[in-house]
Short mmCIF file of C-alpha atoms in Angstrom, two decimals:
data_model
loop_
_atom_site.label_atom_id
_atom_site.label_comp_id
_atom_site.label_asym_id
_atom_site.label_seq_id
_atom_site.Cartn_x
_atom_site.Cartn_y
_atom_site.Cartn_z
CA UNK U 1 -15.20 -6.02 -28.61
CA UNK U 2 -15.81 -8.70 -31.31
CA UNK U 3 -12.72 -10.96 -31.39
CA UNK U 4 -11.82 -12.81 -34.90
CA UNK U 5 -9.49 -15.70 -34.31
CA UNK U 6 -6.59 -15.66 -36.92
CA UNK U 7 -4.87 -19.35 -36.31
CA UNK U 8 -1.98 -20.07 -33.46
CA UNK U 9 1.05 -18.30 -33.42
CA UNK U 10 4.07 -19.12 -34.72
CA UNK U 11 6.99 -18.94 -32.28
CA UNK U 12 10.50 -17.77 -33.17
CA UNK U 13 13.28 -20.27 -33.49
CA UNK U 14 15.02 -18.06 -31.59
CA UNK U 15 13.01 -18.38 -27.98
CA UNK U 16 12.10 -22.07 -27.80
CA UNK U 17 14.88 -23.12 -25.04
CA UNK U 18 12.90 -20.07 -23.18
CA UNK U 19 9.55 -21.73 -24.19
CA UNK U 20 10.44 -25.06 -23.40
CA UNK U 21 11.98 -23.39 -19.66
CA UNK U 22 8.85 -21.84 -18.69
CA UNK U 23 6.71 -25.26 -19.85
CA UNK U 24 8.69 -27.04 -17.51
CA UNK U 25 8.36 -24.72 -14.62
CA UNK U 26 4.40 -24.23 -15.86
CA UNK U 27 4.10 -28.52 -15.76
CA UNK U 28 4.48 -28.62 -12.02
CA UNK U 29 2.09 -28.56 -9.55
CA UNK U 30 -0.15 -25.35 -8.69
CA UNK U 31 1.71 -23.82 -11.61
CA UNK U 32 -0.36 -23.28 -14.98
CA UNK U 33 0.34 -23.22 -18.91
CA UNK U 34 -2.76 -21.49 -19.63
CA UNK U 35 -3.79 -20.55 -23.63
CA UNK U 36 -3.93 -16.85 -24.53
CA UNK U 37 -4.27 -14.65 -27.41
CA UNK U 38 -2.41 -12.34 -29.06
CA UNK U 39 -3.49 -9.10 -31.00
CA UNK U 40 -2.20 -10.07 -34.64
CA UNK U 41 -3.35 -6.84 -36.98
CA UNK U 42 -5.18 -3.33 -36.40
CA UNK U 43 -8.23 -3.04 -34.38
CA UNK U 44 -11.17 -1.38 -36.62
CA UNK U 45 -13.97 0.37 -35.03
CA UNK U 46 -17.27 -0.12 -36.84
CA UNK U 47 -20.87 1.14 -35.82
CA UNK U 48 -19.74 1.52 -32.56
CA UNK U 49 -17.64 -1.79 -32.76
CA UNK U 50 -13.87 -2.39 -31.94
CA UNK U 51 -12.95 -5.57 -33.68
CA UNK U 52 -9.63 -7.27 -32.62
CA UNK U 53 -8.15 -9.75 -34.40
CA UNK U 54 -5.89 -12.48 -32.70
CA UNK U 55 -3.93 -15.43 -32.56
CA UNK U 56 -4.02 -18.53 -29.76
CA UNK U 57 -0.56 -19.27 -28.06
CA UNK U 58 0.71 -20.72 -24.51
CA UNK U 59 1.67 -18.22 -21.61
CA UNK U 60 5.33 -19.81 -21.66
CA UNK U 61 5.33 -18.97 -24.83
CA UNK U 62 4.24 -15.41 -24.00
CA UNK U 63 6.50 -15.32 -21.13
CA UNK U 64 9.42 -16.24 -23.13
CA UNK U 65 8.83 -13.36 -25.41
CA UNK U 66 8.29 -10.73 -22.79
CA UNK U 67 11.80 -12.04 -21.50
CA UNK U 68 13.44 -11.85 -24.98
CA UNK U 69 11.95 -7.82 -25.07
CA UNK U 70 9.64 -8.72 -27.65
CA UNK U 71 6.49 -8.56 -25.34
CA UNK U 72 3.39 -10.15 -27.08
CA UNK U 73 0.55 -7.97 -27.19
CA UNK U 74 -1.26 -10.29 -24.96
CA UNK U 75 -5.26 -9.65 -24.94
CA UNK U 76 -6.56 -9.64 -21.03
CA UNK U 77 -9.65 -8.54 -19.50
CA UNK U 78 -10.35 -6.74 -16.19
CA UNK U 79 -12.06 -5.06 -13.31
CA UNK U 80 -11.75 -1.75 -11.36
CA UNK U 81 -14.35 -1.69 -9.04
CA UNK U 82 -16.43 2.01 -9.17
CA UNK U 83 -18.13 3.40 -6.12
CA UNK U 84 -19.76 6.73 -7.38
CA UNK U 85 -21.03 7.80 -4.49
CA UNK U 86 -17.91 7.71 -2.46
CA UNK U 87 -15.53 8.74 -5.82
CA UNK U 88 -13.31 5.90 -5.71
CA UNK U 89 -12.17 3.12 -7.76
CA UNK U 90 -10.88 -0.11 -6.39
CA UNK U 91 -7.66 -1.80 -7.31
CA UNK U 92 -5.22 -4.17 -5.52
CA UNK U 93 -1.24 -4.04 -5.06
CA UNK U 94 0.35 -6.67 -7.11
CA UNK U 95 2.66 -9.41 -5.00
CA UNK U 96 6.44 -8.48 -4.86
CA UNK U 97 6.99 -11.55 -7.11
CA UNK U 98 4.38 -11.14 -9.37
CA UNK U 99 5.14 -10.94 -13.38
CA UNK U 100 4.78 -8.09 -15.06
CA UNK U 101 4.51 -5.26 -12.60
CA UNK U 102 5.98 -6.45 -9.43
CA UNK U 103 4.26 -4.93 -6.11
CA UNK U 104 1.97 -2.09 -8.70
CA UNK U 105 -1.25 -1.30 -8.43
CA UNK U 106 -3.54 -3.02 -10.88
CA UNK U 107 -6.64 -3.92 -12.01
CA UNK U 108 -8.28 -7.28 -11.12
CA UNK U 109 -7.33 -8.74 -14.42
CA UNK U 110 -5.70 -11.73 -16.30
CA UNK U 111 -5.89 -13.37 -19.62
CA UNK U 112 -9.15 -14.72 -21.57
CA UNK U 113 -9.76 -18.09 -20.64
CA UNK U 114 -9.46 -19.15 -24.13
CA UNK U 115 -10.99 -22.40 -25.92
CA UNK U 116 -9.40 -23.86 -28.83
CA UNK U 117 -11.44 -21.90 -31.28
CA UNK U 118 -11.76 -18.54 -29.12
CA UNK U 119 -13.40 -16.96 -25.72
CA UNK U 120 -14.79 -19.63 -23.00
CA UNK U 121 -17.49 -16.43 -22.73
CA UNK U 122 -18.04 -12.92 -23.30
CA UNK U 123 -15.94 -10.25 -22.27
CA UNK U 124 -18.25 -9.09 -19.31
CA UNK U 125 -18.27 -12.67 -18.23
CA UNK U 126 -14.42 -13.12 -18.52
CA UNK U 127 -14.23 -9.45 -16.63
CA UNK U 128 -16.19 -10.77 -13.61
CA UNK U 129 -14.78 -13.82 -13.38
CA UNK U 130 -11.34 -12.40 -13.61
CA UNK U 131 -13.15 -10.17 -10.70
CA UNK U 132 -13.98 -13.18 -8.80
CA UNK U 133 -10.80 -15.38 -8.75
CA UNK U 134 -8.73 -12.04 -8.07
CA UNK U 135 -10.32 -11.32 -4.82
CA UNK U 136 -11.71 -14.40 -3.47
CA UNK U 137 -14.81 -13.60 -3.93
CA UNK U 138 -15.99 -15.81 -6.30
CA UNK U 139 -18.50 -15.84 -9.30
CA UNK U 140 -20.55 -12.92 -9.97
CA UNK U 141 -23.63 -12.84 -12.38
CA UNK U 142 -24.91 -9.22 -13.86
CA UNK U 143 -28.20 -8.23 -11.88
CA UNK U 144 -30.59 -7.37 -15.51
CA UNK U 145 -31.73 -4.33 -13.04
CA UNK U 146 -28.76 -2.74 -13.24
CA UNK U 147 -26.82 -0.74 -16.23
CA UNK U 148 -24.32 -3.05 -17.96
CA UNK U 149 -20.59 -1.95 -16.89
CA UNK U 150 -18.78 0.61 -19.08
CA UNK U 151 -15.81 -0.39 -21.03
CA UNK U 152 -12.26 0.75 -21.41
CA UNK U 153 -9.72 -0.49 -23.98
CA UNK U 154 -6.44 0.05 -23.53
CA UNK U 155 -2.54 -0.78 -24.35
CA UNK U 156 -0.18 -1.36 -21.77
CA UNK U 157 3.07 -0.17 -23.67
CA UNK U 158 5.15 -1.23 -20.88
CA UNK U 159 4.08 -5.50 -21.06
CA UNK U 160 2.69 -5.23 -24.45
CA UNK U 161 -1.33 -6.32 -23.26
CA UNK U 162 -4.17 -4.91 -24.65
CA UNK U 163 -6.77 -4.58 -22.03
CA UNK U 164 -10.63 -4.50 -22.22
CA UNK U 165 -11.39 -2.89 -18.75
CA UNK U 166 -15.01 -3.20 -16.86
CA UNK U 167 -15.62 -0.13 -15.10
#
């Protein structure tokens, strides 16, 4: 997808003594405030193209939204692992205390790492590092001998993200 960045997002009056909550709790140690993006219009498909258009914010903002029901449509990135030959696709059980989706199964995902003025990298890049950090692994690098991974976009309706999927 070809992301256009639209500004920062402008949070509601309404949610800042949530916002300012879930800085505090982000501000201590081995807990993180990280910047994400937002869808902020219609996605338009040209020449084979999806082009999203978003906005930068904080995850406490995020998370202070999903609280107030007004989830965010928060842009990620992620992994399933694909095994053709055996028919099976790879996914991991989310932690009982994991937000959203306590103990589901997912996809190795998480948000963009995002830069003030967009992506750190590309969205295969952000789908295998997400891939990495998820299970340990660490980095992975495309071998040019194989096929590039397919893509998947999709809207979780339930948490509001929009997901770009590496298959």
């Amino acid at each position: 997808p070809r992301l256009i960045l639209r500004g920062t997002f402008v949070q509601p009056a309404a949610v800042e003594p949530r916002i300012a909550h879930w800085r505090e709790v982000l501000s201590r140690p081995g807990r993180y405030n990280e910047r994400q993006a937002i869808l902020d219009g219609a996605l338009t498909w040209v020449d084979g193209i999806v082009t999203v258009p978003y906005r930068l914010l904080d995850y406490a903002t995020a998370r202070a939204l999903r609280e107030a029901g007004d989830a965010p449509p928060v842009l990620s990135v992620g992994t399933i692992a694909v095994c053709p030959e055996r028919r099976t696709l790879y996914v991991h059980r989310r932690a009982k205390g994991a937000q959203p989706a306590p103990s589901m199964l997912h996809s190795f995902s998480g948000g963009y790492r995002m830069g003030p003025d967009g992506p750190e990298c590309g969205t295969i890049a952000e789908g295998l590092r997400e891939f990495g950090e998820e299970t340990g692994f660490g980095a992975f690098t495309l071998d040019p001998a194989f096929p590039l991974p397919r893509l998947a976009l999709f809207r979780d309706n339930d948490y509001g993200a929009l997901e770009t999927c590496l298959l």
